[in-house]
Amino acid sequence: MISRRSTLVKPDAQFIALANTIYEQCNEHAAEWAIDAQRLETCATLLAAANAAYEANSDRATCNAITASAKKAAFVELKRFLANFIDYLEVNMSVPNAALVAMGLRSRERHGRQPLPRPAEAPLISVQRRHGEMVIYAARPLHGHSVQGNLSGHYHGFMVRYKKDGDADFHIAASTRKHCALYFEQADEGKRIWLSAAWLNPRLETGPWCEDITEIIG
């Protein structure tokens, strides 16, 4: 969906091209779209002034502080008008939605996504041990096999909860990829570590934790 800010806040060349497109289409389909004649006339007047000011300021032979100021003032007036005119076009149901989109305006149709709920399943995890490092891989279960596909569309990432020998509490790590690396000191080698994981949704809410697994560091 195109926002109002992205519609009107553009580089000068893009903005004036957009303004010309809006006017040309509305003028061409004025009767079909039941465009208010006074609004269309005002648009034509402001657009003519903005085009003239833009051209004068774009010409290296004529541009100066005065032309720059005039162009800025003309654009401000035109943008102020267009902000209301675009609203008018959007609520004018005689203007087809496809025409709004073709003019570079926002669609009437809103396709907002519903927030994803908390994950309902626990991941399967596997561990790859390296010197001073342990890499935890998370996967989705499918027919008894782990599936390490793209997390996009399902989960934002996953959280790892772990505790090693001598720790009073669990530690937490998180990753938005399919794996999460934990790093340990040399003194930790040979210690047992308990691990579990849970999926995260885009709001960083966790699903159920998988059962703890036990590994040896190092």
mmCIF file of C-alpha atoms in Angstrom:
data_model
loop_
_atom_site.group_PDB
_atom_site.id
_atom_site.type_symbol
_atom_site.label_atom_id
_atom_site.label_comp_id
_atom_site.label_asym_id
_atom_site.label_seq_id
_atom_site.Cartn_x
_atom_site.Cartn_y
_atom_site.Cartn_z
ATOM 1 C CA MET A 1 0.000 0.000 0.000
ATOM 2 C CA ILE A 2 1.331 3.454 -0.909
ATOM 3 C CA SER A 3 1.368 5.862 2.033
ATOM 4 C CA ARG A 4 0.539 9.536 1.750
ATOM 5 C CA ARG A 5 4.099 10.481 2.636
ATOM 6 C CA SER A 6 5.632 8.277 -0.043
ATOM 7 C CA THR A 7 3.082 9.603 -2.541
ATOM 8 C CA LEU A 8 3.909 13.293 -2.181
ATOM 9 C CA VAL A 9 7.408 13.419 -0.716
ATOM 10 C CA LYS A 10 9.544 12.729 -3.755
ATOM 11 C CA PRO A 11 12.440 14.319 -5.633
ATOM 12 C CA ASP A 12 11.233 17.333 -7.630
ATOM 13 C CA ALA A 13 11.253 15.601 -11.012
ATOM 14 C CA GLN A 14 9.232 12.641 -9.718
ATOM 15 C CA PHE A 15 6.779 14.841 -7.855
ATOM 16 C CA ILE A 16 6.012 17.125 -10.794
ATOM 17 C CA ALA A 17 5.636 14.075 -13.071
ATOM 18 C CA LEU A 18 3.166 12.557 -10.602
ATOM 19 C CA ALA A 19 1.211 15.818 -10.375
ATOM 20 C CA ASN A 20 1.007 16.073 -14.162
ATOM 21 C CA THR A 21 -0.178 12.467 -14.432
ATOM 22 C CA ILE A 22 -2.920 13.016 -11.861
ATOM 23 C CA TYR A 23 -4.184 16.130 -13.631
ATOM 24 C CA GLU A 24 -3.992 14.652 -17.132
ATOM 25 C CA GLN A 25 -5.943 11.544 -16.132
ATOM 26 C CA CYS A 26 -8.560 13.485 -14.176
ATOM 27 C CA ASN A 27 -8.987 15.993 -16.987
ATOM 28 C CA GLU A 28 -9.314 13.223 -19.574
ATOM 29 C CA HIS A 29 -11.892 11.319 -17.524
ATOM 30 C CA ALA A 30 -13.558 14.314 -15.880
ATOM 31 C CA ALA A 31 -17.081 13.430 -17.000
ATOM 32 C CA GLU A 32 -16.704 9.668 -16.479
ATOM 33 C CA TRP A 33 -15.270 10.122 -12.978
ATOM 34 C CA ALA A 34 -17.606 13.004 -12.067
ATOM 35 C CA ILE A 35 -14.655 15.231 -11.171
ATOM 36 C CA ASP A 36 -15.659 18.517 -9.589
ATOM 37 C CA ALA A 37 -14.986 21.266 -12.151
ATOM 38 C CA GLN A 38 -13.779 23.802 -9.594
ATOM 39 C CA ARG A 39 -11.279 21.380 -8.112
ATOM 40 C CA LEU A 40 -9.996 20.504 -11.554
ATOM 41 C CA GLU A 41 -9.607 24.184 -12.450
ATOM 42 C CA THR A 42 -7.694 24.880 -9.247
ATOM 43 C CA CYS A 43 -5.452 21.901 -9.953
ATOM 44 C CA ALA A 44 -4.753 23.210 -13.454
ATOM 45 C CA THR A 45 -3.838 26.684 -12.151
ATOM 46 C CA LEU A 46 -1.509 25.440 -9.407
ATOM 47 C CA LEU A 47 0.064 22.847 -11.687
ATOM 48 C CA ALA A 48 0.768 25.432 -14.393
ATOM 49 C CA ALA A 49 2.504 27.660 -11.842
ATOM 50 C CA ALA A 50 4.519 24.735 -10.453
ATOM 51 C CA ASN A 51 5.564 23.573 -13.934
ATOM 52 C CA ALA A 52 6.687 27.069 -14.907
ATOM 53 C CA ALA A 53 8.616 27.546 -11.688
ATOM 54 C CA TYR A 54 10.214 24.112 -11.992
ATOM 55 C CA GLU A 55 11.322 24.722 -15.576
ATOM 56 C CA ALA A 56 12.764 28.150 -14.743
ATOM 57 C CA ASN A 57 14.721 26.742 -11.822
ATOM 58 C CA SER A 58 15.919 23.757 -13.850
ATOM 59 C CA ASP A 59 17.410 25.959 -16.566
ATOM 60 C CA ARG A 60 21.049 26.705 -15.686
ATOM 61 C CA ALA A 61 20.824 29.944 -17.618
ATOM 62 C CA THR A 62 17.991 31.289 -15.472
ATOM 63 C CA CYS A 63 18.171 29.520 -12.109
ATOM 64 C CA ASN A 64 19.111 31.561 -9.046
ATOM 65 C CA ALA A 65 17.961 32.095 -5.477
ATOM 66 C CA ILE A 66 14.786 33.792 -6.688
ATOM 67 C CA THR A 67 13.771 30.926 -9.007
ATOM 68 C CA ALA A 68 14.572 28.395 -6.283
ATOM 69 C CA SER A 69 12.360 30.241 -3.810
ATOM 70 C CA ALA A 70 9.555 30.536 -6.367
ATOM 71 C CA LYS A 71 9.754 26.838 -7.191
ATOM 72 C CA LYS A 72 9.642 25.905 -3.525
ATOM 73 C CA ALA A 73 6.600 28.104 -2.882
ATOM 74 C CA ALA A 74 4.763 26.752 -5.936
ATOM 75 C CA PHE A 75 5.465 23.158 -4.922
ATOM 76 C CA VAL A 76 4.262 23.789 -1.366
ATOM 77 C CA GLU A 77 0.964 25.165 -2.679
ATOM 78 C CA LEU A 78 0.522 22.318 -5.133
ATOM 79 C CA LYS A 79 1.306 19.661 -2.504
ATOM 80 C CA ARG A 80 -1.132 21.232 -0.068
ATOM 81 C CA PHE A 81 -3.856 21.062 -2.712
ATOM 82 C CA LEU A 82 -2.990 17.544 -3.847
ATOM 83 C CA ALA A 83 -3.116 16.190 -0.287
ATOM 84 C CA ASN A 84 -6.820 17.056 -0.181
ATOM 85 C CA PHE A 85 -7.443 16.260 -3.847
ATOM 86 C CA ILE A 86 -6.096 12.734 -3.428
ATOM 87 C CA ASP A 87 -8.478 12.214 -0.513
ATOM 88 C CA TYR A 88 -11.286 13.464 -2.749
ATOM 89 C CA LEU A 89 -10.344 11.014 -5.501
ATOM 90 C CA GLU A 90 -10.123 8.124 -3.061
ATOM 91 C CA VAL A 91 -13.647 8.625 -1.693
ATOM 92 C CA ASN A 92 -15.084 9.412 -5.147
ATOM 93 C CA MET A 93 -16.301 5.936 -6.090
ATOM 94 C CA SER A 94 -16.701 7.033 -9.710
ATOM 95 C CA VAL A 95 -12.915 6.820 -9.916
ATOM 96 C CA PRO A 96 -12.019 3.122 -10.372
ATOM 97 C CA ASN A 97 -9.560 1.722 -7.876
ATOM 98 C CA ALA A 98 -7.394 0.536 -10.768
ATOM 99 C CA ALA A 99 -7.196 4.141 -11.961
ATOM 100 C CA LEU A 100 -5.951 5.285 -8.557
ATOM 101 C CA VAL A 101 -3.213 2.694 -8.622
ATOM 102 C CA ALA A 102 -2.313 3.522 -12.241
ATOM 103 C CA MET A 103 -1.880 7.186 -11.262
ATOM 104 C CA GLY A 104 0.543 6.161 -8.536
ATOM 105 C CA LEU A 105 -1.903 6.703 -5.693
ATOM 106 C CA ARG A 106 -2.769 4.430 -2.810
ATOM 107 C CA SER A 107 -5.293 1.671 -3.351
ATOM 108 C CA ARG A 108 -8.647 1.682 -1.607
ATOM 109 C CA GLU A 109 -8.161 -1.986 -0.907
ATOM 110 C CA ARG A 110 -6.353 -2.695 2.330
ATOM 111 C CA HIS A 111 -4.533 -5.977 2.630
ATOM 112 C CA GLY A 112 -3.232 -5.625 6.153
ATOM 113 C CA ARG A 113 -1.895 -8.852 7.581
ATOM 114 C CA GLN A 114 -3.293 -10.192 10.802
ATOM 115 C CA PRO A 115 -0.609 -10.551 13.488
ATOM 116 C CA LEU A 116 0.747 -14.082 13.577
ATOM 117 C CA PRO A 117 -0.284 -15.974 16.711
ATOM 118 C CA ARG A 118 2.157 -17.576 19.098
ATOM 119 C CA PRO A 119 3.825 -20.606 17.506
ATOM 120 C CA ALA A 120 1.854 -23.751 18.248
ATOM 121 C CA GLU A 121 4.612 -26.306 17.791
ATOM 122 C CA ALA A 122 8.021 -26.871 19.316
ATOM 123 C CA PRO A 123 11.093 -27.091 17.090
ATOM 124 C CA LEU A 124 13.316 -30.097 16.651
ATOM 125 C CA ILE A 125 16.882 -29.232 17.573
ATOM 126 C CA SER A 126 20.208 -30.775 16.711
ATOM 127 C CA VAL A 127 23.682 -29.804 17.826
ATOM 128 C CA GLN A 128 27.011 -29.514 16.080
ATOM 129 C CA ARG A 129 29.951 -29.303 18.476
ATOM 130 C CA ARG A 130 33.138 -27.443 17.701
ATOM 131 C CA HIS A 131 36.099 -26.338 19.796
ATOM 132 C CA GLY A 132 34.790 -23.599 22.074
ATOM 133 C CA GLU A 133 31.526 -23.400 20.122
ATOM 134 C CA MET A 134 28.231 -25.219 19.924
ATOM 135 C CA VAL A 135 25.836 -24.603 17.034
ATOM 136 C CA ILE A 136 22.165 -25.372 17.621
ATOM 137 C CA TYR A 137 20.015 -26.018 14.541
ATOM 138 C CA ALA A 138 16.243 -25.650 14.694
ATOM 139 C CA ALA A 139 13.883 -27.413 12.315
ATOM 140 C CA ARG A 140 10.180 -27.968 11.781
ATOM 141 C CA PRO A 141 8.942 -31.547 12.065
ATOM 142 C CA LEU A 142 7.356 -32.982 8.941
ATOM 143 C CA HIS A 143 6.380 -36.651 8.694
ATOM 144 C CA GLY A 144 8.989 -37.521 11.269
ATOM 145 C CA HIS A 145 11.823 -35.762 9.456
ATOM 146 C CA SER A 146 13.383 -32.429 10.285
ATOM 147 C CA VAL A 147 12.875 -29.687 7.704
ATOM 148 C CA GLN A 148 15.406 -26.876 7.754
ATOM 149 C CA GLY A 149 13.723 -24.665 5.193
ATOM 150 C CA ASN A 150 13.421 -20.891 5.186
ATOM 151 C CA LEU A 151 11.881 -19.560 8.403
ATOM 152 C CA SER A 152 10.103 -16.787 6.482
ATOM 153 C CA GLY A 153 6.357 -17.198 6.442
ATOM 154 C CA HIS A 154 6.381 -19.447 9.488
ATOM 155 C CA TYR A 155 8.511 -18.001 12.247
ATOM 156 C CA HIS A 156 10.668 -14.973 12.884
ATOM 157 C CA GLY A 157 13.354 -17.068 14.540
ATOM 158 C CA PHE A 158 13.895 -19.184 17.607
ATOM 159 C CA MET A 159 15.089 -18.859 21.191
ATOM 160 C CA VAL A 160 17.525 -21.186 22.933
ATOM 161 C CA ARG A 161 17.439 -21.810 26.677
ATOM 162 C CA TYR A 162 20.526 -23.468 28.135
ATOM 163 C CA LYS A 163 22.290 -24.223 31.420
ATOM 164 C CA LYS A 164 25.601 -25.929 31.980
ATOM 165 C CA ASP A 165 27.082 -27.664 35.025
ATOM 166 C CA GLY A 166 27.551 -25.147 37.824
ATOM 167 C CA ASP A 167 25.008 -22.604 36.532
ATOM 168 C CA ALA A 168 22.238 -21.638 38.929
ATOM 169 C CA ASP A 169 19.911 -20.331 36.218
ATOM 170 C CA PHE A 170 19.209 -20.836 32.538
ATOM 171 C CA HIS A 171 20.726 -18.519 29.932
ATOM 172 C CA ILE A 172 18.881 -17.286 26.836
ATOM 173 C CA ALA A 173 20.071 -16.775 23.266
ATOM 174 C CA ALA A 174 18.062 -16.047 20.134
ATOM 175 C CA SER A 175 18.524 -16.151 16.365
ATOM 176 C CA THR A 176 16.517 -15.156 13.303
ATOM 177 C CA ARG A 177 18.370 -17.734 11.224
ATOM 178 C CA LYS A 178 18.123 -21.528 11.195
ATOM 179 C CA HIS A 179 20.969 -21.887 13.657
ATOM 180 C CA CYS A 180 22.283 -20.261 16.814
ATOM 181 C CA ALA A 181 25.897 -20.397 17.971
ATOM 182 C CA LEU A 182 26.878 -20.551 21.643
ATOM 183 C CA TYR A 183 30.446 -19.819 22.684
ATOM 184 C CA PHE A 184 32.229 -21.196 25.722
ATOM 185 C CA GLU A 185 35.494 -20.717 27.568
ATOM 186 C CA GLN A 186 38.173 -23.370 27.719
ATOM 187 C CA ALA A 187 37.263 -24.072 31.350
ATOM 188 C CA ASP A 188 33.787 -25.181 30.207
ATOM 189 C CA GLU A 189 35.049 -28.051 28.077
ATOM 190 C CA GLY A 190 33.798 -31.401 29.281
ATOM 191 C CA LYS A 191 30.826 -29.932 31.139
ATOM 192 C CA ARG A 192 27.295 -31.088 30.517
ATOM 193 C CA ILE A 193 24.840 -28.623 29.068
ATOM 194 C CA TRP A 194 21.052 -28.791 28.963
ATOM 195 C CA LEU A 195 19.376 -27.213 25.946
ATOM 196 C CA SER A 196 15.868 -26.549 24.711
ATOM 197 C CA ALA A 197 14.380 -24.197 22.118
ATOM 198 C CA ALA A 198 11.137 -22.469 21.155
ATOM 199 C CA TRP A 199 10.008 -20.694 17.998
ATOM 200 C CA LEU A 200 9.530 -16.921 17.974
ATOM 201 C CA ASN A 201 6.861 -15.030 16.025
ATOM 202 C CA PRO A 202 7.504 -11.498 14.643
ATOM 203 C CA ARG A 203 6.280 -9.995 17.932
ATOM 204 C CA LEU A 204 8.974 -12.058 19.681
ATOM 205 C CA GLU A 205 6.427 -14.228 21.480
ATOM 206 C CA THR A 206 7.598 -17.761 22.160
ATOM 207 C CA GLY A 207 5.803 -20.982 21.404
ATOM 208 C CA PRO A 208 6.152 -24.188 23.419
ATOM 209 C CA TRP A 209 9.629 -25.299 24.419
ATOM 210 C CA CYS A 210 10.940 -28.593 23.153
ATOM 211 C CA GLU A 211 12.151 -31.206 25.597
ATOM 212 C CA ASP A 212 15.626 -30.639 27.019
ATOM 213 C CA ILE A 213 18.515 -32.406 25.381
ATOM 214 C CA THR A 214 21.886 -32.952 27.048
ATOM 215 C CA GLU A 215 25.237 -32.431 25.353
ATOM 216 C CA ILE A 216 28.882 -32.243 26.354
ATOM 217 C CA ILE A 217 30.774 -29.024 25.665
ATOM 218 C CA GLY A 218 33.911 -29.352 23.596
#
